[in-house]
XYZ file of C-alpha atoms in Angstrom:
253
model
C 21.829 38.512 38.520
C 20.162 41.613 39.945
C 21.360 44.885 38.511
C 22.279 47.135 41.425
C 25.006 49.594 42.542
C 26.935 46.805 44.157
C 27.320 44.460 41.166
C 28.290 47.825 38.977
C 30.706 49.352 41.428
C 32.572 45.884 41.851
C 32.621 44.756 38.356
C 33.543 48.057 36.912
C 36.453 48.389 39.841
C 37.714 45.138 38.976
C 37.532 45.536 35.222
C 39.811 49.104 35.880
C 42.323 46.775 37.977
C 42.352 43.849 35.301
C 42.664 46.312 32.614
C 45.614 48.134 33.950
C 47.311 45.026 34.596
C 47.099 43.694 31.661
C 48.586 46.676 29.975
C 51.345 46.598 32.838
C 52.542 42.930 32.937
C 49.681 40.412 32.311
C 47.323 38.643 34.913
C 44.074 40.860 34.524
C 42.149 37.549 35.023
C 43.149 37.345 38.536
C 41.652 40.863 39.217
C 38.394 39.981 37.781
C 37.590 36.319 38.130
C 37.489 36.888 41.956
C 35.364 39.674 41.615
C 32.501 38.004 39.713
C 32.743 34.726 41.846
C 32.517 37.317 44.831
C 29.158 38.437 43.042
C 27.978 34.949 43.083
C 28.693 33.660 40.004
C 29.426 29.790 39.464
C 33.336 29.544 38.469
C 32.840 28.756 34.706
C 30.583 31.642 33.948
C 32.904 34.092 35.984
C 35.756 32.890 33.694
C 33.478 33.289 30.668
C 32.151 36.539 31.744
C 35.699 37.768 32.758
C 37.218 36.699 29.190
C 34.810 38.797 27.463
C 35.007 41.737 29.410
C 38.799 41.847 29.081
C 38.292 41.146 25.184
C 38.306 44.948 23.790
C 41.535 45.417 25.763
C 43.211 42.740 23.997
C 41.570 43.526 20.603
C 42.634 47.366 21.105
C 46.509 46.017 21.430
C 46.254 44.179 18.789
C 45.244 46.644 16.370
C 48.098 48.892 17.615
C 50.591 46.170 16.714
C 48.881 45.001 13.367
C 51.960 46.813 11.038
C 54.510 45.172 13.077
C 53.171 41.692 12.200
C 55.353 39.079 10.184
C 55.931 35.494 9.970
C 57.185 33.789 13.156
C 59.877 31.310 12.717
C 58.639 30.665 9.059
C 55.030 30.354 9.928
C 52.683 32.419 8.440
C 50.653 34.923 10.736
C 47.395 33.698 9.175
C 48.112 30.295 9.666
C 49.223 30.705 13.394
C 46.080 32.649 13.510
C 43.673 30.082 12.166
C 45.292 27.617 14.555
C 44.535 29.835 17.638
C 41.043 30.686 16.712
C 40.229 26.712 16.375
C 41.939 26.227 19.501
C 40.103 29.077 21.352
C 36.840 27.197 19.890
C 37.868 24.187 21.489
C 38.963 25.208 24.846
C 36.091 27.400 25.477
C 33.645 24.456 24.371
C 35.723 22.508 26.817
C 34.847 24.916 29.480
C 31.211 24.945 28.629
C 31.176 20.853 29.015
C 33.367 21.149 32.461
C 30.679 20.639 35.373
C 30.756 23.661 37.624
C 31.680 21.364 40.554
C 34.837 20.196 38.313
C 35.765 23.822 37.439
C 35.877 24.760 41.191
C 38.440 22.136 41.876
C 40.474 22.768 38.656
C 40.516 26.463 38.874
C 42.898 27.073 41.816
C 45.373 24.752 40.062
C 45.017 26.740 36.706
C 45.553 29.891 38.560
C 48.881 27.976 40.178
C 49.958 27.571 37.010
C 49.595 30.766 35.785
C 51.068 32.276 38.688
C 54.312 29.945 38.436
C 54.370 30.866 34.516
C 54.164 34.729 35.700
C 57.037 34.042 38.212
C 59.263 32.064 36.536
C 58.330 32.014 32.967
C 60.426 34.758 31.688
C 63.949 33.317 33.231
C 63.239 29.875 32.109
C 62.657 31.053 28.496
C 65.472 33.253 28.715
C 67.714 29.755 29.648
C 65.886 27.778 27.344
C 66.613 30.243 24.290
C 70.466 29.927 24.540
C 70.015 25.662 24.522
C 66.947 25.065 22.828
C 65.170 26.171 19.207
C 61.637 24.665 17.907
C 60.898 23.810 14.573
C 58.090 25.450 12.445
C 56.176 22.037 12.795
C 56.642 22.222 16.444
C 55.494 25.856 16.269
C 51.883 24.763 14.991
C 51.471 22.091 17.463
C 52.413 24.306 20.436
C 50.271 26.981 19.059
C 47.086 24.852 18.887
C 47.671 24.050 22.734
C 48.080 27.264 23.145
C 44.748 28.303 21.517
C 43.090 25.533 23.492
C 44.539 26.887 26.999
C 43.722 30.415 26.006
C 39.909 29.556 25.570
C 39.871 27.567 28.478
C 41.070 29.846 31.065
C 43.838 31.673 29.441
C 45.991 32.664 32.714
C 49.590 33.390 31.796
C 48.891 32.443 28.199
C 50.665 35.928 26.883
C 54.077 35.031 28.835
C 53.658 31.186 27.898
C 53.298 32.587 24.090
C 56.186 34.637 24.256
C 58.214 31.973 26.136
C 57.648 29.959 22.929
C 58.220 32.373 20.173
C 61.562 33.007 22.232
C 62.686 29.706 21.654
C 62.732 30.168 17.829
C 66.126 31.123 16.632
C 66.565 34.672 15.491
C 63.524 36.377 16.870
C 63.988 39.782 18.861
C 61.756 39.708 21.906
C 60.387 42.796 20.704
C 59.390 41.466 17.016
C 57.308 39.047 19.576
C 54.896 41.875 21.137
C 52.641 42.181 17.737
C 51.941 38.218 17.075
C 51.595 37.357 20.426
C 49.191 40.106 20.996
C 47.149 39.130 18.173
C 46.905 35.532 19.274
C 45.581 36.624 22.596
C 42.833 38.752 21.130
C 42.166 35.721 18.346
C 42.062 33.555 21.332
C 39.757 35.445 23.700
C 37.671 36.459 20.570
C 36.717 32.681 19.614
C 36.016 31.841 23.016
C 33.557 35.090 23.264
C 31.722 33.116 20.467
C 31.260 29.948 22.128
C 30.462 31.730 25.710
C 27.563 34.081 24.491
C 25.943 31.047 22.409
C 26.255 28.841 25.057
C 24.853 31.696 27.527
C 27.515 31.611 30.038
C 27.895 35.487 30.040
C 26.494 37.496 33.173
C 25.594 40.897 30.872
C 25.071 42.796 34.439
C 28.675 42.393 35.273
C 30.105 41.960 31.982
C 29.391 45.200 30.467
C 30.701 47.353 33.684
C 33.498 45.200 33.654
C 33.993 45.691 29.888
C 33.924 49.270 30.374
C 36.160 49.618 33.327
C 38.617 47.062 31.410
C 38.847 49.788 28.750
C 39.514 52.703 31.067
C 41.762 50.238 32.980
C 44.040 49.424 30.172
C 44.315 53.315 28.967
C 45.233 54.381 32.510
C 47.918 51.097 32.960
C 49.624 52.051 29.663
C 50.342 55.447 31.283
C 51.286 54.523 34.704
C 53.489 51.706 33.146
C 55.507 54.642 31.488
C 56.455 56.030 34.855
C 56.728 53.309 37.563
C 59.667 51.179 37.757
C 59.768 47.521 36.337
C 59.963 46.035 39.837
C 57.186 47.946 41.458
C 54.876 46.694 38.435
C 56.323 43.391 38.832
C 56.271 43.054 42.710
C 52.324 43.932 42.674
C 51.308 41.645 39.780
C 53.105 39.029 41.700
C 51.222 40.005 45.080
C 47.888 39.941 43.139
C 48.316 36.853 41.550
C 49.723 34.745 44.523
C 47.151 36.107 46.951
C 44.604 34.939 44.557
C 45.816 31.502 44.176
C 45.764 31.161 47.577
C 42.174 32.452 48.401
C 40.853 30.196 45.567
C 42.745 26.844 46.907
C 41.268 27.745 50.513
C 37.965 28.454 48.706
C 37.878 24.954 47.010
C 39.752 22.538 49.418
C 39.027 23.953 52.964
């Protein structure tokens, strides 16, 4: 990729927006992925580059919550972390093995799935929480699936993780922040290892996007303290919905 002002500017700007979205309500991939594809990257390379660019923000958040970590549903955090890491490696290896033209057709459906999760996930989780609980053994299985999805694509995985943890009896929503954030960071870190070794990272776009994402995360955290939740949610749904429509048009029309 040619290093010029357009590449640097678009990558950094998308990183700022993606970092801010992740800090506010999630969905940062919906900002970074289209920008990278607009720069001419293949979809799987763009996804890998986006993953690495957003990693420092996830890692920083995980570190901030480190003192609040505790077992989830009777399962030790270290075990969940190990499962997530292995799942992230498997998911990223699967992305590496997916031909670009196949991923181009898959990605609109992955975005649609993430959009549905962001739109209805919390309400569905709240409804299930009063009726369903999962066992520690089931949590281990589901955590492996979340790790694989996080390594392969990851859109909406934060809300999916919160929903799964919410099905554990006796776990308050506030207690879910720390383990959820840690699992996201671990899945991204595992995927980054594979993506770097496989040569899937477009460094010319990744580095300015990474810097922008860190700055955007800081901005988003401060904005989030002032904006009403409805405004933040409305903006997130608009960006994710519009991006999903654009990718369906790009792939099938």
